[in-house]
Amino acid sequence: MRRRDFLGAGAGALALAGCDAPPGIEGGFTGIDVTRGHALRDGRWRDAAPAETRRTRVVIAGGGVAGLAAARALRLAGVDDFALLELEDEAGGNARGGRVGGLACPLGAHYLPTPGDDAHEVQDLLEELGLRRRVAGRWEYDERHLCHSPQERLFFRGEWQDGLLPLHGVDEATLAQYRRFAQRVDALRRAAHFAIPTLRAPLAPLLLELDALPFAAWLDREGLSDPHLRWYLDYCCRDDYGAGIAHVSAWAGIHYFASRHGFHAPGEDDDGERDAVLTWPEGNGWLTRRLAAPLGERLHAGQVAVRIAEVRGGVEVDAWDARAQRLVRWQAAQAVVALPVFVAARIVEGAPPFLREAAARVRHAPWLVANVHLRAPLQDRPGAAPSWDNVVYGARGLGYVDANHQALDPTPRATVLSWYRPLGPSAFDGADAAEGRRRLLDAPWTAWRDELLAELAVPHPDLPRLATRIEITRYGHAMAMPTPGLLARIGGLPHRAGRLLFAHADWSGYSIFEEAFTRGHLAGTLAAA
């Protein structure tokens, strides 16, 4: 049904995929150095002799959000003698920003929900950055950084509607299922604590029961079969987890709503705060660049950690300097391993059993972000006004965000649209994540250009004509997928082995800023003690 709706809406646009794209659209791949990651995988530098040995108090391997948070925690504790090693040429992991046609745009994560009280480390960061302050006894956020209205819309049945839950022309049976799902989420929120970060919630029996089931199976059990509801829930899971409702746990599907402001059926009373998110033209790159800026020469980019070992009196971290083409050995008292668990298990000598267990259990979704420069604003279809987040019902992609949405100047001008395409297992991509990675690696950039143009030309027939450049960032292992049983298997694992402290969103079983930042902050605090 979803597939038929999509094809019916965009049959003409889909023909683009079999034709030459309009002339003048330049582009290519950017943002990720695939060769460095694959050289690490293949062990190319493992046996190289160190050309130099350096000493510091703490080495941080990995410059994503967790590694940057660990560095900040060390600085706050008064520890300046540390080094952060990052594989790419810029820190930030999957929360970096870029520019296309001179305009800022995200290369990955593009927003941060206003954090709840369980994420007090993130709250402290936002206060430090001036995004949050106490006024007359209550916390207020800087409205310049809160997502401007209108925030989101859905292209459904030939026109735009406000919000992402399908509403236009749906019948009473669909609305009843929306209300039923809202009631179940509310009941589960009352029965158990769904926390962000997850380490603040005990592994209660109810959470483990939900963790054991695929989300789709739980929906079946609850009699929630409406295709519009299930499309929306599948969209939400692909958005946060990179995989659909048949492949993530019921805990993950419920956690998406219960850990924040619940699920609100149409017509329910709501104070509006559930939708409050912070965003910037460059997405969460705004945050990671501010975390990286104070590090100065302590941040070493283009460094591929190839070996981490605990030795007498400390640790050794060998890193291949991709710029100087030589191996550098770092000696330190402790190391924060802020790397995906499968990378950490590969390069930590004598990897402890809990690390091997996590690496065996956690699976990662491949992901693609395409930034499209438009020389002029798009013409629009009837319905809801252009929004920050714009989604096409039934599409493989997750829609696009408009980098100019936060601009205070309303003058029509060129902009960049950021299109998100998960390639993890779902109703749209039935193959496993490994097949998605192969496709991501092997397909030319023009294949993704054509898919993007075909999908977005459904609501915007003039988009192919207005596009001037498309830059594509590929993440082969973008995010951990919270598959059934994962919470039970890794939720209670330790995150320290001797002088090695492990910090990454993978230890939460899924990837969001709050999870990575909190785990990095805690590891950095321990390393400073």
Coordinates of C-alpha atoms in Angstrom, one line a residue, residues 109-400:
A109 CA 23.2 14.8 12.6
H110 CA 21.2 18.0 12.3
Y111 CA 19.5 18.7 15.6
L112 CA 19.5 18.2 19.4
P113 CA 16.3 17.9 21.3
T114 CA 16.2 20.1 24.5
P115 CA 17.5 17.6 27.0
G116 CA 15.7 16.3 30.0
D117 CA 17.0 16.2 33.6
D118 CA 18.6 12.7 33.1
A119 CA 21.0 14.3 30.7
H120 CA 22.3 16.9 33.1
E121 CA 25.8 16.8 31.5
V122 CA 24.3 17.9 28.2
Q123 CA 22.3 20.6 30.1
D124 CA 25.6 21.9 31.6
L125 CA 27.2 22.0 28.1
L126 CA 24.2 24.1 26.7
E127 CA 24.5 26.5 29.6
E128 CA 28.2 26.8 29.0
L129 CA 27.6 27.6 25.3
G130 CA 25.0 30.3 26.2
L131 CA 22.1 28.3 24.7
R132 CA 20.3 27.9 28.1
R133 CA 20.0 30.1 31.1
R134 CA 17.8 30.4 34.2
V135 CA 15.4 33.3 34.1
A136 CA 13.0 34.0 37.1
G137 CA 13.6 30.5 38.4
R138 CA 13.1 28.6 35.2
W139 CA 15.3 27.5 32.4
E140 CA 14.9 29.2 29.0
Y141 CA 16.6 28.4 25.7
D142 CA 17.9 31.0 23.3
E143 CA 15.2 31.3 20.7
R144 CA 17.7 32.1 17.9
H145 CA 18.9 28.5 18.2
L146 CA 15.5 26.7 18.7
C147 CA 14.1 25.4 15.4
H148 CA 11.9 28.1 13.9
S149 CA 8.3 27.5 12.9
P150 CA 7.0 25.8 10.8
Q151 CA 9.1 22.9 12.0
E152 CA 7.9 19.9 10.0
R153 CA 5.5 18.8 7.2
L154 CA 4.6 15.7 5.2
F155 CA 3.9 15.4 1.5
F156 CA 0.9 13.0 1.6
R157 CA -1.8 12.3 -1.0
G158 CA -0.6 15.1 -3.3
E159 CA -0.2 18.0 -0.9
W160 CA 1.7 19.1 2.1
Q161 CA 0.2 18.7 5.6
D162 CA 1.5 20.0 9.0
G163 CA 3.3 17.5 11.0
L164 CA 4.7 14.0 10.1
L165 CA 1.8 11.8 11.2
P166 CA -0.5 11.2 8.2
L167 CA -3.8 13.0 8.7
H168 CA -5.2 14.2 5.4
G169 CA -8.2 12.1 4.5
V170 CA -7.5 9.3 7.0
D171 CA -10.6 7.5 8.4
E172 CA -11.8 7.1 12.0
A173 CA -10.2 3.6 12.2
T174 CA -6.8 5.2 11.6
L175 CA -7.4 7.9 14.2
A176 CA -8.5 5.3 16.7
Q177 CA -5.2 3.4 16.3
Y178 CA -3.3 6.7 16.8
R179 CA -5.1 7.2 20.0
R180 CA -4.6 3.5 21.0
F181 CA -0.8 3.8 20.5
A182 CA -0.7 7.0 22.4
Q183 CA -2.4 5.3 25.4
R184 CA 0.0 2.4 25.3
V185 CA 3.0 4.7 25.2
D186 CA 1.6 6.7 28.1
A187 CA 1.0 3.5 30.1
L188 CA 4.5 2.2 29.5
R189 CA 6.0 5.5 30.5
R190 CA 4.2 5.3 33.8
A191 CA 5.2 1.7 34.4
A192 CA 9.0 2.0 33.7
H193 CA 11.7 4.7 33.4
F194 CA 12.8 5.4 29.8
A195 CA 15.9 7.5 30.2
I196 CA 18.2 9.5 28.0
P197 CA 21.0 8.6 28.6
T198 CA 20.0 5.0 29.0
L199 CA 22.6 4.4 31.8
R200 CA 20.3 6.4 34.0
A201 CA 17.5 3.8 33.8
P202 CA 17.7 0.4 35.6
L203 CA 17.2 -2.7 33.4
A204 CA 13.7 -3.3 34.7
P205 CA 11.8 -6.5 33.7
L206 CA 9.4 -4.5 31.6
L207 CA 12.2 -2.9 29.6
L208 CA 13.8 -6.3 29.1
E209 CA 10.5 -7.8 28.0
L210 CA 10.1 -5.1 25.3
D211 CA 13.8 -5.4 24.4
A212 CA 13.3 -9.1 23.5
L213 CA 10.6 -8.5 20.9
P214 CA 10.9 -6.9 17.4
F215 CA 8.8 -3.7 17.4
A216 CA 6.7 -5.0 14.5
A217 CA 5.8 -8.1 16.6
W218 CA 4.8 -5.9 19.5
L219 CA 2.6 -3.9 17.3
D220 CA 1.0 -7.1 16.0
R221 CA 0.4 -8.3 19.5
E222 CA -1.2 -4.9 20.4
G223 CA -3.5 -5.1 17.3
L224 CA -1.9 -1.9 15.9
S225 CA -2.0 -2.8 12.2
D226 CA -3.0 0.5 10.6
P227 CA -0.6 1.1 7.6
H228 CA -0.4 4.9 8.2
L229 CA 0.6 4.4 11.8
R230 CA 3.1 1.7 10.9
W231 CA 4.6 3.9 8.2
Y232 CA 5.1 6.7 10.6
L233 CA 6.6 4.4 13.3
D234 CA 8.9 2.8 10.6
Y235 CA 9.9 6.3 9.6
C236 CA 10.8 7.2 13.2
C237 CA 12.9 4.1 13.7
R238 CA 14.8 4.6 10.4
D239 CA 15.4 8.2 11.4
D240 CA 16.9 7.5 14.8
Y241 CA 18.2 3.9 14.4
G242 CA 18.8 3.4 10.7
A243 CA 16.5 0.3 10.6
G244 CA 12.8 -0.3 10.4
I245 CA 10.2 -1.6 12.8
A246 CA 10.8 -5.2 11.9
H247 CA 14.5 -5.0 12.8
V248 CA 14.6 -2.9 16.0
S249 CA 13.3 -3.9 19.4
A250 CA 10.0 -2.9 20.8
W251 CA 12.0 -1.2 23.6
A252 CA 13.7 1.0 21.0
G253 CA 10.4 1.8 19.3
I254 CA 8.7 2.8 22.5
H255 CA 11.9 4.5 23.8
Y256 CA 11.8 6.9 20.8
F257 CA 8.6 8.5 22.3
A258 CA 8.6 7.5 26.0
S259 CA 12.1 8.9 26.7
R260 CA 11.0 12.4 25.6
H261 CA 7.5 13.7 25.5
G262 CA 5.4 10.7 24.5
F263 CA 3.2 10.2 21.5
H264 CA 0.3 12.6 21.0
A265 CA -2.6 11.6 18.9
P266 CA -4.4 14.4 16.9
G267 CA -6.6 16.5 19.1
E268 CA -4.9 15.7 22.3
D269 CA -4.0 18.6 24.6
D270 CA -0.3 19.5 24.3
D271 CA 1.9 22.3 25.6
G272 CA 4.0 22.2 22.4
E273 CA 7.3 21.6 24.2
R274 CA 7.7 18.0 23.0
D275 CA 8.9 19.4 19.6
A276 CA 11.5 21.8 21.0
V277 CA 14.8 21.1 19.2
L278 CA 18.0 23.1 18.8
T279 CA 19.4 23.3 15.2
W280 CA 21.8 25.3 13.1
P281 CA 22.5 25.6 9.4
E282 CA 25.5 23.2 9.8
G283 CA 23.5 20.9 12.1
N284 CA 25.3 19.5 15.2
G285 CA 28.6 20.6 13.6
W286 CA 27.8 23.8 15.4
L287 CA 28.2 21.9 18.7
T288 CA 31.2 19.8 17.8
R289 CA 33.2 22.7 16.4
R290 CA 32.8 24.5 19.7
L291 CA 33.8 21.4 21.6
A292 CA 36.9 21.1 19.4
A293 CA 37.9 24.8 19.4
P294 CA 39.5 25.0 22.9
L295 CA 41.7 21.9 22.3
G296 CA 44.2 23.6 20.0
E297 CA 47.3 21.5 19.4
R298 CA 45.9 18.8 21.7
L299 CA 43.6 17.8 18.8
H300 CA 45.5 15.7 16.2
A301 CA 43.4 15.1 13.1
G302 CA 44.3 12.6 10.3
Q303 CA 45.5 10.1 12.9
V304 CA 44.4 6.5 12.6
A305 CA 44.7 4.6 15.9
V306 CA 45.9 1.1 14.9
R307 CA 46.9 -0.4 18.2
I308 CA 46.0 0.2 21.9
A309 CA 47.7 -1.8 24.6
E310 CA 48.0 -1.7 28.3
V311 CA 51.7 -2.0 29.3
R312 CA 53.7 -1.8 32.5
G313 CA 52.9 1.6 34.1
G314 CA 50.5 2.8 31.5
V315 CA 49.2 2.4 27.9
E316 CA 50.5 2.7 24.4
V317 CA 48.5 4.0 21.5
D318 CA 50.0 3.6 18.0
A319 CA 48.5 5.9 15.4
W320 CA 49.3 6.3 11.7
D321 CA 49.8 9.9 10.8
A322 CA 48.0 10.1 7.4
R323 CA 49.6 13.4 6.6
A324 CA 53.2 12.6 7.5
Q325 CA 52.8 9.0 6.4
R326 CA 54.5 7.6 9.5
L327 CA 53.5 5.8 12.8
V328 CA 53.6 7.7 16.0
R329 CA 53.5 5.9 19.4
W330 CA 51.8 7.7 22.3
Q331 CA 52.6 6.6 25.8
A332 CA 50.2 7.7 28.6
A333 CA 49.0 6.8 32.0
Q334 CA 45.4 6.1 30.7
A335 CA 43.5 6.0 27.4
V336 CA 39.9 6.8 26.6
V337 CA 38.8 4.5 23.8
A338 CA 36.1 6.6 22.2
L339 CA 35.7 4.4 19.2
P340 CA 32.9 2.2 17.8
V341 CA 33.0 -1.1 19.6
F342 CA 33.9 -3.1 16.5
V343 CA 36.9 -0.9 15.9
A344 CA 37.9 -1.0 19.5
A345 CA 37.8 -4.8 19.6
R346 CA 40.0 -4.9 16.5
I347 CA 42.8 -2.7 17.8
V348 CA 42.9 -3.2 21.6
E349 CA 45.5 -5.9 22.3
G350 CA 44.0 -8.7 24.4
A351 CA 40.5 -7.2 24.1
P352 CA 38.6 -7.9 27.3
P353 CA 35.7 -10.3 27.0
F354 CA 33.1 -7.6 27.6
L355 CA 34.5 -5.7 24.6
R356 CA 34.4 -8.7 22.4
E357 CA 30.9 -9.4 23.5
A358 CA 29.8 -5.9 22.6
A359 CA 31.5 -6.0 19.2
A360 CA 29.8 -9.4 18.5
R361 CA 26.3 -8.0 19.4
V362 CA 26.2 -4.5 18.0
R363 CA 25.3 -4.1 14.4
H364 CA 25.6 -0.8 12.5
A365 CA 23.4 0.8 9.9
P366 CA 24.9 2.4 6.8
W367 CA 23.8 5.9 6.0
L368 CA 24.0 8.6 3.4
V369 CA 23.6 12.4 3.6
A370 CA 23.3 14.4 0.3
N371 CA 23.6 18.2 0.3
V372 CA 21.9 19.8 -2.7
H373 CA 22.7 23.4 -3.6
L374 CA 19.8 25.2 -5.2
R375 CA 20.3 28.4 -7.1
A376 CA 16.8 29.7 -6.2
P377 CA 13.9 28.7 -4.0
L378 CA 11.6 25.9 -5.0
Q379 CA 8.1 26.3 -6.1
D380 CA 5.7 24.8 -3.7
R381 CA 2.7 22.5 -3.8
P382 CA -0.6 23.3 -1.9
G383 CA -0.9 22.8 1.8
A384 CA 1.5 23.5 4.7
A385 CA 4.2 26.1 4.3
P386 CA 7.9 25.2 3.7
S387 CA 9.3 23.9 6.9
W388 CA 12.7 22.9 8.4
D389 CA 12.0 19.2 8.0
N390 CA 10.1 18.1 4.9
V391 CA 9.2 14.4 4.4
V392 CA 7.7 12.5 1.5
Y393 CA 5.2 9.8 2.5
G394 CA 6.3 6.3 1.3
A395 CA 9.8 7.3 0.2
R396 CA 13.0 5.5 0.8
G397 CA 14.7 8.6 2.0
L398 CA 13.8 10.5 5.2
G399 CA 13.1 13.8 3.4
Y400 CA 15.2 16.9 3.6

